[in-house]
Short mmCIF file of C-alpha atoms in Angstrom, two decimals:
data_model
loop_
_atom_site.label_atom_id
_atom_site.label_comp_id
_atom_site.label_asym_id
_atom_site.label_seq_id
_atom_site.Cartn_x
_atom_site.Cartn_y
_atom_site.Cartn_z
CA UNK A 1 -24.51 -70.45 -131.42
CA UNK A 2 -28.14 -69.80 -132.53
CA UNK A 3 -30.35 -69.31 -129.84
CA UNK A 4 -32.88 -70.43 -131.76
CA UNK A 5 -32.15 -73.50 -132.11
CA UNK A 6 -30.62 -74.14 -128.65
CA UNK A 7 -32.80 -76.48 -126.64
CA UNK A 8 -34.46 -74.36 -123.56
CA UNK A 9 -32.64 -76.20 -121.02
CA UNK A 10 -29.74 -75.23 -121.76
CA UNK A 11 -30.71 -72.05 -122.86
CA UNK A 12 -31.62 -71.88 -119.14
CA UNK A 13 -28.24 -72.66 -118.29
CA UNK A 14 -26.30 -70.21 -120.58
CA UNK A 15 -28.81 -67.55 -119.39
CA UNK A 16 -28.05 -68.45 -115.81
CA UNK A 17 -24.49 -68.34 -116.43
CA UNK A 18 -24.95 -64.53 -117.91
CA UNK A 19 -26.51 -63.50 -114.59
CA UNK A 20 -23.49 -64.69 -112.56
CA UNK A 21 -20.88 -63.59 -114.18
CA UNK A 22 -21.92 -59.98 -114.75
CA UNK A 23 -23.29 -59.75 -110.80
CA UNK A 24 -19.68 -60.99 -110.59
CA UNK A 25 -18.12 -58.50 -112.65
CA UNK A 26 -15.93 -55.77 -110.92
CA UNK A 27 -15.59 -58.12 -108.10
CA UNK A 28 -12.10 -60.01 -109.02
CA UNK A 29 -10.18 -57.39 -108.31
CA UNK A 30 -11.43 -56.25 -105.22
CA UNK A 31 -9.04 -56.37 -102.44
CA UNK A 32 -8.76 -58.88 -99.54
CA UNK A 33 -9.78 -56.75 -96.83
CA UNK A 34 -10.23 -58.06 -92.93
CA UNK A 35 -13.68 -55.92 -91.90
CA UNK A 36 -15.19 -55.19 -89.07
CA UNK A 37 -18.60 -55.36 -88.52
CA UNK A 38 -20.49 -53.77 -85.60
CA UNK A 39 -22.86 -55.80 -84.06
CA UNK A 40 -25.80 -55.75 -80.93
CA UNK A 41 -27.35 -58.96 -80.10
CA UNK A 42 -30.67 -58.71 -81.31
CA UNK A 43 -32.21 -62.25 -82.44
CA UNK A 44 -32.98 -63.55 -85.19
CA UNK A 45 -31.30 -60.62 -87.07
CA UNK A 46 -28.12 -60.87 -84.94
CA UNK A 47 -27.36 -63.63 -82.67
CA UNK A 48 -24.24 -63.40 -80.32
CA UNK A 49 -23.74 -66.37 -78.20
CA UNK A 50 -20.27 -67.94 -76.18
CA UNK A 51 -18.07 -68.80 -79.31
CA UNK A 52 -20.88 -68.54 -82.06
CA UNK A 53 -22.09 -65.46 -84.21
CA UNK A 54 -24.92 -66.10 -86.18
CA UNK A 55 -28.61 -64.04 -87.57
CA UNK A 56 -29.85 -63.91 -90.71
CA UNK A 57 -28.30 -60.35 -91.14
CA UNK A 58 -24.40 -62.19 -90.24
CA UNK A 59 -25.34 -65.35 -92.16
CA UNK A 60 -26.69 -62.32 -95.75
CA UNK A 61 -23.35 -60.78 -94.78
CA UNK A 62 -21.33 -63.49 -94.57
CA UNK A 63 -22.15 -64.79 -98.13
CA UNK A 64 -21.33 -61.41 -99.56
CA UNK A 65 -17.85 -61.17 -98.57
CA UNK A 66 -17.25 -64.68 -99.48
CA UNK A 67 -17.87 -63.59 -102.59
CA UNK A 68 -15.83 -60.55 -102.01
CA UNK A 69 -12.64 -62.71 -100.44
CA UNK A 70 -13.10 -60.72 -97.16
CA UNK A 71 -12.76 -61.72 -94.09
CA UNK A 72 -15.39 -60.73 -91.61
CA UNK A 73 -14.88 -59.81 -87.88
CA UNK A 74 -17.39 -58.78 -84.92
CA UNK A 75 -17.18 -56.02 -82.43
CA UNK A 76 -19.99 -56.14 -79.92
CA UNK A 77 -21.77 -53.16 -78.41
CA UNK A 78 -24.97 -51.57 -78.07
CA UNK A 79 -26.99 -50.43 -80.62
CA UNK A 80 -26.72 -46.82 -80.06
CA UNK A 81 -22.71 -47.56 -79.47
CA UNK A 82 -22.24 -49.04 -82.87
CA UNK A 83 -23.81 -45.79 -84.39
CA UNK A 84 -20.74 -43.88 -82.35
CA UNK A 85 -17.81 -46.30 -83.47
CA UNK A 86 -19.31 -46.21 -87.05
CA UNK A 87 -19.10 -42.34 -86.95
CA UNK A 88 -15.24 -42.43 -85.71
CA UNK A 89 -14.46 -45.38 -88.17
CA UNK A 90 -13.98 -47.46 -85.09
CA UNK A 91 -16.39 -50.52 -87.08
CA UNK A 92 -16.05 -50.59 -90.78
CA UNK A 93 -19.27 -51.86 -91.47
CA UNK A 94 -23.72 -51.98 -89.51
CA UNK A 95 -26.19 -54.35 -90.63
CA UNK A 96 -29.75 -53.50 -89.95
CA UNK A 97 -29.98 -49.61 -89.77
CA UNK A 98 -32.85 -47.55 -90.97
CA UNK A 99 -31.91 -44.78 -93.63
CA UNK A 100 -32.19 -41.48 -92.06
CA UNK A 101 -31.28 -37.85 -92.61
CA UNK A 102 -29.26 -37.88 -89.77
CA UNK A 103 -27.07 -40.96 -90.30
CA UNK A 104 -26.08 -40.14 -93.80
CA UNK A 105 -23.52 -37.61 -92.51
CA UNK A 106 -21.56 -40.54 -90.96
CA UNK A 107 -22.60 -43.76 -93.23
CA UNK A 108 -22.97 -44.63 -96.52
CA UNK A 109 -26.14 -46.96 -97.08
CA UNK A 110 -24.88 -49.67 -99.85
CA UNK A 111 -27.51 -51.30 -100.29
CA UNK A 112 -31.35 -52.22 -98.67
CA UNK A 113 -30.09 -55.95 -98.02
CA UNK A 114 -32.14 -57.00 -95.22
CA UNK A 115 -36.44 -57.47 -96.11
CA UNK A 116 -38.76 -54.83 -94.32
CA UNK A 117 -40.59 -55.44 -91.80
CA UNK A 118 -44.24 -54.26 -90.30
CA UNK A 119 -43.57 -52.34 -86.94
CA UNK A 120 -45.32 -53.76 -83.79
CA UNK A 121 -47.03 -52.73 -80.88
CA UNK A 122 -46.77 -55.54 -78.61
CA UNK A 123 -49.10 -55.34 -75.04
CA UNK A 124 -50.11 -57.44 -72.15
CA UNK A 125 -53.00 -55.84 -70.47
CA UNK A 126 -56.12 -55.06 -72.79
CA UNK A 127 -56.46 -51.29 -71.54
CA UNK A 128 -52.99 -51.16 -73.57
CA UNK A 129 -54.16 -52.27 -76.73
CA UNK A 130 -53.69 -49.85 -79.47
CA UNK A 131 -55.83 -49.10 -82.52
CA UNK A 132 -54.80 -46.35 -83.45
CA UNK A 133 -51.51 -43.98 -83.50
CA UNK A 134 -53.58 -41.77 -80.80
CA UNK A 135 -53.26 -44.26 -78.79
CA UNK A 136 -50.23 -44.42 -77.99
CA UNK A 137 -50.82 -40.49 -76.42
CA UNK A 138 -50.53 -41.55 -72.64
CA UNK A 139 -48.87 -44.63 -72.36
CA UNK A 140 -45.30 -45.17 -71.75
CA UNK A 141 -44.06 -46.82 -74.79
CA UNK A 142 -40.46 -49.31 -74.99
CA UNK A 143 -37.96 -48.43 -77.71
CA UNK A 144 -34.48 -49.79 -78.17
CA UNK A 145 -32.02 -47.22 -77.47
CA UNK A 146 -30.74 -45.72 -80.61
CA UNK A 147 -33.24 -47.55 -82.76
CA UNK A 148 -35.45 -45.96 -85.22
CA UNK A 149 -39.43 -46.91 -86.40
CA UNK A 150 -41.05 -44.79 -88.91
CA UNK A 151 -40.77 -40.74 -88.93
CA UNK A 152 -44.30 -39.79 -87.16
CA UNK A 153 -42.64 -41.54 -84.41
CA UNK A 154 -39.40 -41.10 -83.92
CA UNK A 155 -40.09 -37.08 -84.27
CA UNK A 156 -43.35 -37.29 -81.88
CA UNK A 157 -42.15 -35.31 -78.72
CA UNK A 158 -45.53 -35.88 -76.80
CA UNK A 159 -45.19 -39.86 -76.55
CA UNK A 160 -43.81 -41.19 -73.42
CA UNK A 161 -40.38 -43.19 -74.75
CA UNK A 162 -38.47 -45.75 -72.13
CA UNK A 163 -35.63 -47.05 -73.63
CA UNK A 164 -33.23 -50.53 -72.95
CA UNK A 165 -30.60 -51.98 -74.62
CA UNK A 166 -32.00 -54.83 -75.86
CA UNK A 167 -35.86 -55.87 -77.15
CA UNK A 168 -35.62 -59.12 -74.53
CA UNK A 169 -35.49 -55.79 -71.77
CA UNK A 170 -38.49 -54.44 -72.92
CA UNK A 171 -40.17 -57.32 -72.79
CA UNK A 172 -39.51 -57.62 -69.12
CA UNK A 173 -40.08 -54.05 -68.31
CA UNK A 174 -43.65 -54.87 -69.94
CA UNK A 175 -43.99 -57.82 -67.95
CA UNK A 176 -43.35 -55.77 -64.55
CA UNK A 177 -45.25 -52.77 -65.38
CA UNK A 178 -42.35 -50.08 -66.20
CA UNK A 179 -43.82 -50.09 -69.91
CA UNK A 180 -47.52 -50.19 -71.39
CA UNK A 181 -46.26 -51.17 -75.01
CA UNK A 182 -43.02 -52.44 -76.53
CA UNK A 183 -42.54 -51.15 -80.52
CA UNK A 184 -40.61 -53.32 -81.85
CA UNK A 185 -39.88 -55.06 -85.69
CA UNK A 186 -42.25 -58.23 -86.49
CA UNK A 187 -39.83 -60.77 -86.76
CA UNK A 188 -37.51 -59.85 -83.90
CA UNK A 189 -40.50 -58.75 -81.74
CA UNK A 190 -42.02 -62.31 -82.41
CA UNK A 191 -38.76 -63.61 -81.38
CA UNK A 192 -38.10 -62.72 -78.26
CA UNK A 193 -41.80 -63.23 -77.13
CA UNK A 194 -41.49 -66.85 -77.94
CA UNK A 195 -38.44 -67.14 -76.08
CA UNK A 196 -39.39 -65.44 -73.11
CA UNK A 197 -42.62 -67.41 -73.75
CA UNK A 198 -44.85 -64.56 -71.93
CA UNK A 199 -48.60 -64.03 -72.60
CA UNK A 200 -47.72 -60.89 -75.14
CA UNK A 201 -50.36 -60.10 -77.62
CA UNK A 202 -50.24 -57.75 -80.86
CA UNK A 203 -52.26 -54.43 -81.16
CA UNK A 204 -53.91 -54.10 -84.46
CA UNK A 205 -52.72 -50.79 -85.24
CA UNK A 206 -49.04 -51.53 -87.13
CA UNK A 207 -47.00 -49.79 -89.53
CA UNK A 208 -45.73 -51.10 -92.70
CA UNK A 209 -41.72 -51.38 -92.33
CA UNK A 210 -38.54 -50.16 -94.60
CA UNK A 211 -36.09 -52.45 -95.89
CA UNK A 212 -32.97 -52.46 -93.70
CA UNK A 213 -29.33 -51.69 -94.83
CA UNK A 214 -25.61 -52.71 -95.08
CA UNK A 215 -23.82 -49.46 -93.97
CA UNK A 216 -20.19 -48.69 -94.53
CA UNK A 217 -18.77 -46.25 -92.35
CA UNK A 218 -17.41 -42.93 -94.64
CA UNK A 219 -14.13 -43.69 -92.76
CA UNK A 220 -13.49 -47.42 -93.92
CA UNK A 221 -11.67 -48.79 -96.47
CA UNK A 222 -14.22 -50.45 -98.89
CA UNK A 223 -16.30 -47.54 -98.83
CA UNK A 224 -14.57 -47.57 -102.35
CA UNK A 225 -16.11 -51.20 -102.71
CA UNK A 226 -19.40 -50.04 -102.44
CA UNK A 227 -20.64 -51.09 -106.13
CA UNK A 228 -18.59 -54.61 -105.12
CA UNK A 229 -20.71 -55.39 -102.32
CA UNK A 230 -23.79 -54.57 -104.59
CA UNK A 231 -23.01 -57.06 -107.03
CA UNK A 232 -22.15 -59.34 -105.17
CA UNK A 233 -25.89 -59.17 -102.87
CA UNK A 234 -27.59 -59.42 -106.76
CA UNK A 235 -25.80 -62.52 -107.29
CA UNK A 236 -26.71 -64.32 -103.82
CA UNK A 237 -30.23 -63.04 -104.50
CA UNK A 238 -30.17 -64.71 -107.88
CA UNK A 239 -28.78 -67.76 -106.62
CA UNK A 240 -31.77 -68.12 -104.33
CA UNK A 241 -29.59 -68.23 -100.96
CA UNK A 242 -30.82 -64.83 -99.83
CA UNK A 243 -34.64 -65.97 -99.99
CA UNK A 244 -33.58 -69.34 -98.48
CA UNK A 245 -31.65 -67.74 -95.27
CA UNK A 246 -34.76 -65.90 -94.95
CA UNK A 247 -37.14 -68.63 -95.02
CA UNK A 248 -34.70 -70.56 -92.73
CA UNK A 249 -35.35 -68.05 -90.15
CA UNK A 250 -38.76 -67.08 -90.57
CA UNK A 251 -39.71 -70.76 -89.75
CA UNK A 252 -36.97 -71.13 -87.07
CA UNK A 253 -38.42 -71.38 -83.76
CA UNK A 254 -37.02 -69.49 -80.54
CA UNK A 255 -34.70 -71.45 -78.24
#
């Protein structure tokens, strides 16, 4: 066919057609594994409710091993837990973790799936406001337990660190005084103050975030899919349902 004389919508079409089929490529013969992902219920990311598992990190997931003709399955735990069973090959696969030094002796990061987002420093009383990152310097500051922010940070042996299983429990040890300021990412931090609906308000001093990844533990069996799983995120971002899941939850309200 000339291309030159092909009319542009279709041109569109046979272009769009390209894209698919060579994100597709090296995905038919990848085989039908049952995985096991790792997962701590941390809304909107992941959401882990009686009978339903749902987040926009599950729902991203999800899509990509439809793709791949996996079948997906969830093993609950902390966050810091999930780290462990990753490292013994327990969980084949993490959604959500930071790339670090540290972790890349146990995990392989596949690809930066998840968007980045701005860390937070959420406070109720005013005195606890922070401006700056000397702020923080005398204040006892909540952090999810395992979790990493940004390097300056997580390495800073001065700050004052209390730590809880869950964002929703630092919120509440804000609310009673055991912490001055909860760190936490913007869109679950935003979260879980509209569902706790508490008079929270957001320091100006942030810092920018890093895009989050699909990790496969160096134990599992598709470790050897890795390129797999990357086609097949190109070809759900090129389809548009990536942005849309993101959008979806971005304007989702709390319930």
């Amino acid at each position: 066919m000339d291309v030159r004389n092909t009319p542009l919508w279709l041109a569109s079409i046979l272009l769009a057609f390209s894209l698919s089929a060579q994100a597709q490529q090296g995905t038919e013969t990848v085989e039908p594994l049952t995985v096991t992902v790792g997962v701590n219920h941390s809304p909107p990311y992941r959401i882990l409710e009686v009978g339903q598992k749902s987040g926009l990190y599950l729902e991203i997931f999800e899509e990509i091993a439809d793709r791949l003709g996996w079948k997906v399955q969830y093993r609950e735990a902390p966050f810091r837990r999930i780290l462990l069973m990753l490292q013994k090959g327990e969980v084949d696969v993490m959604l959500g973790p930071l790339r670090t030094d540290g972790r890349e002796d146990y995990m392989t990061f596949v690809a930066p799936a998840f968007p980045p987002e701005r860390r937070l420093f959420f406070y109720m009383d005013e005195e606890h406001r922070i401006a700056r990152y000397s702020d923080l310097y005398g204040r006892t500051i909540g952090v999810l337990d395992g979790a990493t922010y940004f390097s300056r940070f997580d390495r800073d042996q001065v700050l004052i660190k209390e730590s809880a299983p869950h964002y929703e429990n630092l919120m509440r040890m804000m609310e009673k005084g055991r912490v001055d300021v909860v760190i936490a990412p913007e869109l679950v931090g935003l979260y879980t103050v509209r569902k706790l609906n508490l008079p929270v308000q957001i320091s100006p001093f942030f810092v920018p975030g890093e895009s989050s990844w699909i990790a496969l533990s160096g134990k599992s069996p598709a470790i050897k899919y890795a390129d797999d799983i990357r086609a097949a995120l190109k070809l759900i971002e090129r389809e548009g349902i990536k942005e849309n899941l993101v959008l979806k939850y971005l304007e989702q309200p709390a319930q």
